[in-house]
């Protein structure tokens, strides 16, 4: 339950007074952490993610700071998992002024009621490359080993196994698109 989490103490985003908080997307503020009051880039993005090397966007990677804010609607009540992918950095995820995740945890599961929440993410990079993403997703069904084995046996004779591997995305938002629309086989 959200109220069981502590009230957040914000890092560097306290100097940012966001206007026009978007619905179901995020307003991103990118800045040099040595001068957080000077926002070098402000844009609306569909998800919390950034990826670049050295100073490709005009901010040295080791001084990159990011702040994302959005009014995000949870379509149903239930458990949601908050996860981040990051390296040498500091981060925190704040929902309705509650600190729900910081870098000390890989992921957090939280029960959220159906409704709209103000989601804020603060990120400070400490490395020569910048790579960060945050996901807030419904918890998916988890299978017990025996149950999963039985489900796979049902389709094993007709399914085709496909293996896809990548190192990392070249996209700033870290997305990778896998198009299997031409595949007519049942897949595992």
mmCIF file of C-alpha atoms in Angstrom:
data_model
loop_
_atom_site.group_PDB
_atom_site.id
_atom_site.type_symbol
_atom_site.label_atom_id
_atom_site.label_comp_id
_atom_site.label_asym_id
_atom_site.label_seq_id
_atom_site.Cartn_x
_atom_site.Cartn_y
_atom_site.Cartn_z
ATOM 1 C CA UNK A 1 0.000 0.000 0.000
ATOM 2 C CA UNK A 2 1.374 3.372 -1.028
ATOM 3 C CA UNK A 3 0.867 5.017 2.367
ATOM 4 C CA UNK A 4 3.264 2.505 3.960
ATOM 5 C CA UNK A 5 6.203 4.098 2.087
ATOM 6 C CA UNK A 6 8.050 7.118 3.549
ATOM 7 C CA UNK A 7 7.503 10.684 2.383
ATOM 8 C CA UNK A 8 10.162 11.447 -0.237
ATOM 9 C CA UNK A 9 13.005 13.863 0.209
ATOM 10 C CA UNK A 10 13.795 15.077 -3.285
ATOM 11 C CA UNK A 11 17.369 15.480 -4.476
ATOM 12 C CA UNK A 12 17.976 17.890 -7.287
ATOM 13 C CA UNK A 13 14.487 18.103 -8.748
ATOM 14 C CA UNK A 14 13.382 20.554 -6.052
ATOM 15 C CA UNK A 15 14.743 23.316 -8.311
ATOM 16 C CA UNK A 16 12.390 22.202 -11.109
ATOM 17 C CA UNK A 17 8.825 23.446 -11.003
ATOM 18 C CA UNK A 18 7.124 21.348 -13.663
ATOM 19 C CA UNK A 19 4.298 22.874 -15.637
ATOM 20 C CA UNK A 20 1.827 20.937 -17.736
ATOM 21 C CA UNK A 21 2.398 17.474 -16.278
ATOM 22 C CA UNK A 22 1.398 15.075 -19.068
ATOM 23 C CA UNK A 23 -1.144 12.273 -18.782
ATOM 24 C CA UNK A 24 0.216 8.726 -19.315
ATOM 25 C CA UNK A 25 3.599 9.980 -20.497
ATOM 26 C CA UNK A 26 6.430 11.890 -18.850
ATOM 27 C CA UNK A 27 7.876 15.388 -18.997
ATOM 28 C CA UNK A 28 11.642 14.854 -19.061
ATOM 29 C CA UNK A 29 14.155 17.413 -17.823
ATOM 30 C CA UNK A 30 17.827 16.776 -18.628
ATOM 31 C CA UNK A 31 20.505 18.901 -17.001
ATOM 32 C CA UNK A 32 24.100 19.109 -15.846
ATOM 33 C CA UNK A 33 24.134 18.173 -12.143
ATOM 34 C CA UNK A 34 26.669 20.944 -11.535
ATOM 35 C CA UNK A 35 23.991 23.439 -12.666
ATOM 36 C CA UNK A 36 20.610 21.734 -12.079
ATOM 37 C CA UNK A 37 18.660 24.972 -12.430
ATOM 38 C CA UNK A 38 19.670 25.173 -16.114
ATOM 39 C CA UNK A 39 17.563 22.616 -18.013
ATOM 40 C CA UNK A 40 19.356 21.890 -21.253
ATOM 41 C CA UNK A 41 16.602 19.691 -22.611
ATOM 42 C CA UNK A 42 12.912 19.465 -21.773
ATOM 43 C CA UNK A 43 10.590 17.188 -23.713
ATOM 44 C CA UNK A 44 7.637 14.838 -23.382
ATOM 45 C CA UNK A 45 8.534 11.148 -23.643
ATOM 46 C CA UNK A 46 6.424 7.957 -23.563
ATOM 47 C CA UNK A 47 8.631 6.245 -20.987
ATOM 48 C CA UNK A 48 11.456 6.902 -18.547
ATOM 49 C CA UNK A 49 14.645 6.017 -20.397
ATOM 50 C CA UNK A 50 17.852 7.615 -21.615
ATOM 51 C CA UNK A 51 20.964 6.210 -23.278
ATOM 52 C CA UNK A 52 24.018 7.955 -24.714
ATOM 53 C CA UNK A 53 27.807 8.044 -24.418
ATOM 54 C CA UNK A 54 30.191 10.794 -23.343
ATOM 55 C CA UNK A 55 28.514 14.117 -24.216
ATOM 56 C CA UNK A 56 26.296 13.308 -27.213
ATOM 57 C CA UNK A 57 23.428 15.490 -25.945
ATOM 58 C CA UNK A 58 25.553 18.378 -24.704
ATOM 59 C CA UNK A 59 25.929 17.176 -21.115
ATOM 60 C CA UNK A 60 29.013 15.186 -20.083
ATOM 61 C CA UNK A 61 27.740 11.737 -19.110
ATOM 62 C CA UNK A 62 29.362 11.805 -15.676
ATOM 63 C CA UNK A 63 27.427 15.046 -14.920
ATOM 64 C CA UNK A 64 24.062 13.999 -16.406
ATOM 65 C CA UNK A 65 20.935 14.474 -14.318
ATOM 66 C CA UNK A 66 17.420 13.546 -15.304
ATOM 67 C CA UNK A 67 14.004 14.220 -13.840
ATOM 68 C CA UNK A 68 10.798 12.744 -15.247
ATOM 69 C CA UNK A 69 7.270 13.536 -14.067
ATOM 70 C CA UNK A 70 3.921 12.238 -15.307
ATOM 71 C CA UNK A 71 0.356 11.576 -14.230
ATOM 72 C CA UNK A 72 0.133 7.848 -14.856
ATOM 73 C CA UNK A 73 -3.177 5.965 -14.799
ATOM 74 C CA UNK A 74 -3.343 2.454 -13.384
ATOM 75 C CA UNK A 75 -6.259 0.877 -15.286
ATOM 76 C CA UNK A 76 -6.977 -1.748 -12.618
ATOM 77 C CA UNK A 77 -6.234 -2.226 -8.938
ATOM 78 C CA UNK A 78 -3.482 -4.732 -8.310
ATOM 79 C CA UNK A 79 0.185 -5.381 -7.750
ATOM 80 C CA UNK A 80 2.648 -3.452 -9.900
ATOM 81 C CA UNK A 81 6.403 -3.913 -10.137
ATOM 82 C CA UNK A 82 8.742 -0.920 -10.330
ATOM 83 C CA UNK A 83 12.162 -1.736 -11.760
ATOM 84 C CA UNK A 84 15.152 0.249 -12.946
ATOM 85 C CA UNK A 85 18.085 -0.604 -15.164
ATOM 86 C CA UNK A 86 21.113 1.495 -14.276
ATOM 87 C CA UNK A 87 24.804 1.315 -13.509
ATOM 88 C CA UNK A 88 26.979 3.771 -11.560
ATOM 89 C CA UNK A 89 24.299 6.242 -10.551
ATOM 90 C CA UNK A 90 21.776 7.393 -7.995
ATOM 91 C CA UNK A 91 18.041 7.240 -8.531
ATOM 92 C CA UNK A 92 14.706 7.253 -6.835
ATOM 93 C CA UNK A 93 11.093 6.696 -7.856
ATOM 94 C CA UNK A 94 8.416 8.752 -6.124
ATOM 95 C CA UNK A 95 4.678 8.105 -6.401
ATOM 96 C CA UNK A 96 2.322 10.719 -4.945
ATOM 97 C CA UNK A 97 5.164 12.134 -2.816
ATOM 98 C CA UNK A 98 6.091 8.678 -1.414
ATOM 99 C CA UNK A 99 9.580 7.223 -1.951
ATOM 100 C CA UNK A 100 8.801 3.775 -3.338
ATOM 101 C CA UNK A 101 12.172 2.806 -4.807
ATOM 102 C CA UNK A 102 15.766 3.908 -4.641
ATOM 103 C CA UNK A 103 18.873 2.345 -6.121
ATOM 104 C CA UNK A 104 19.395 0.020 -3.156
ATOM 105 C CA UNK A 105 16.605 -2.232 -4.492
ATOM 106 C CA UNK A 106 16.495 -3.853 -7.945
ATOM 107 C CA UNK A 107 12.718 -3.863 -8.004
ATOM 108 C CA UNK A 108 9.767 -3.178 -5.734
ATOM 109 C CA UNK A 109 6.272 -4.636 -5.861
ATOM 110 C CA UNK A 110 3.510 -2.301 -4.709
ATOM 111 C CA UNK A 111 -0.267 -2.536 -4.576
ATOM 112 C CA UNK A 112 -1.910 0.397 -6.368
ATOM 113 C CA UNK A 113 -5.619 1.046 -6.614
ATOM 114 C CA UNK A 114 -7.197 1.889 -9.952
ATOM 115 C CA UNK A 115 -6.608 5.591 -10.556
ATOM 116 C CA UNK A 116 -4.107 8.247 -11.566
ATOM 117 C CA UNK A 117 -0.837 8.843 -9.718
ATOM 118 C CA UNK A 118 1.864 11.478 -9.978
ATOM 119 C CA UNK A 119 5.048 9.538 -10.777
ATOM 120 C CA UNK A 120 8.434 11.248 -10.461
ATOM 121 C CA UNK A 121 11.852 9.786 -11.205
ATOM 122 C CA UNK A 122 15.160 11.392 -10.260
ATOM 123 C CA UNK A 123 18.417 10.146 -11.739
ATOM 124 C CA UNK A 124 22.027 11.225 -11.378
ATOM 125 C CA UNK A 125 24.679 9.506 -13.469
ATOM 126 C CA UNK A 126 28.233 8.874 -12.217
ATOM 127 C CA UNK A 127 29.810 7.179 -15.227
ATOM 128 C CA UNK A 128 31.216 7.992 -18.681
ATOM 129 C CA UNK A 129 28.166 6.497 -20.380
ATOM 130 C CA UNK A 130 24.542 7.203 -19.521
ATOM 131 C CA UNK A 131 22.065 4.349 -19.468
ATOM 132 C CA UNK A 132 18.884 4.353 -17.396
ATOM 133 C CA UNK A 133 15.315 3.136 -17.614
ATOM 134 C CA UNK A 134 12.416 2.745 -15.210
ATOM 135 C CA UNK A 135 9.417 0.518 -15.722
ATOM 136 C CA UNK A 136 6.126 0.490 -13.823
ATOM 137 C CA UNK A 137 4.195 -2.577 -14.965
ATOM 138 C CA UNK A 138 1.482 -4.909 -13.683
ATOM 139 C CA UNK A 139 2.806 -8.076 -12.097
ATOM 140 C CA UNK A 140 2.525 -10.887 -14.646
ATOM 141 C CA UNK A 141 1.398 -14.384 -13.855
ATOM 142 C CA UNK A 142 4.237 -16.423 -12.422
ATOM 143 C CA UNK A 143 4.257 -20.123 -13.093
ATOM 144 C CA UNK A 144 5.323 -22.836 -10.717
ATOM 145 C CA UNK A 145 7.891 -25.063 -12.414
ATOM 146 C CA UNK A 146 5.557 -28.068 -12.735
ATOM 147 C CA UNK A 147 2.677 -25.940 -14.070
ATOM 148 C CA UNK A 148 4.912 -24.231 -16.624
ATOM 149 C CA UNK A 149 6.218 -27.587 -17.772
ATOM 150 C CA UNK A 150 2.649 -28.831 -18.317
ATOM 151 C CA UNK A 151 1.677 -25.685 -20.277
ATOM 152 C CA UNK A 152 4.739 -25.990 -22.520
ATOM 153 C CA UNK A 153 4.028 -29.680 -23.190
ATOM 154 C CA UNK A 154 0.610 -28.704 -24.564
ATOM 155 C CA UNK A 155 2.210 -26.729 -27.395
ATOM 156 C CA UNK A 156 5.674 -28.298 -27.616
ATOM 157 C CA UNK A 157 5.002 -30.472 -30.671
ATOM 158 C CA UNK A 158 3.650 -27.603 -32.773
ATOM 159 C CA UNK A 159 5.833 -24.760 -31.459
ATOM 160 C CA UNK A 160 8.978 -23.384 -32.973
ATOM 161 C CA UNK A 161 11.686 -22.142 -30.614
ATOM 162 C CA UNK A 162 13.237 -18.819 -31.538
ATOM 163 C CA UNK A 163 16.205 -17.235 -29.796
ATOM 164 C CA UNK A 164 16.899 -13.518 -30.072
ATOM 165 C CA UNK A 165 19.896 -11.813 -28.494
ATOM 166 C CA UNK A 166 21.119 -8.230 -28.426
ATOM 167 C CA UNK A 167 23.784 -6.338 -26.532
ATOM 168 C CA UNK A 168 21.979 -3.012 -26.168
ATOM 169 C CA UNK A 169 19.713 -0.653 -28.032
ATOM 170 C CA UNK A 170 21.084 2.306 -29.963
ATOM 171 C CA UNK A 171 17.872 4.251 -29.294
ATOM 172 C CA UNK A 172 17.853 7.015 -26.691
ATOM 173 C CA UNK A 173 14.769 5.446 -25.098
ATOM 174 C CA UNK A 174 16.503 2.026 -25.011
ATOM 175 C CA UNK A 175 13.666 0.344 -26.919
ATOM 176 C CA UNK A 176 14.151 -2.723 -29.055
ATOM 177 C CA UNK A 177 11.408 -3.786 -31.451
ATOM 178 C CA UNK A 178 11.080 -7.425 -32.421
ATOM 179 C CA UNK A 179 8.673 -7.922 -35.315
ATOM 180 C CA UNK A 180 7.363 -11.462 -35.619
ATOM 181 C CA UNK A 181 4.273 -10.518 -37.633
ATOM 182 C CA UNK A 182 5.343 -12.715 -40.552
ATOM 183 C CA UNK A 183 5.835 -15.737 -38.297
ATOM 184 C CA UNK A 184 2.967 -18.177 -38.749
ATOM 185 C CA UNK A 185 4.284 -20.715 -36.223
ATOM 186 C CA UNK A 186 3.293 -21.057 -32.586
ATOM 187 C CA UNK A 187 6.275 -19.788 -30.650
ATOM 188 C CA UNK A 188 7.918 -20.388 -27.312
#
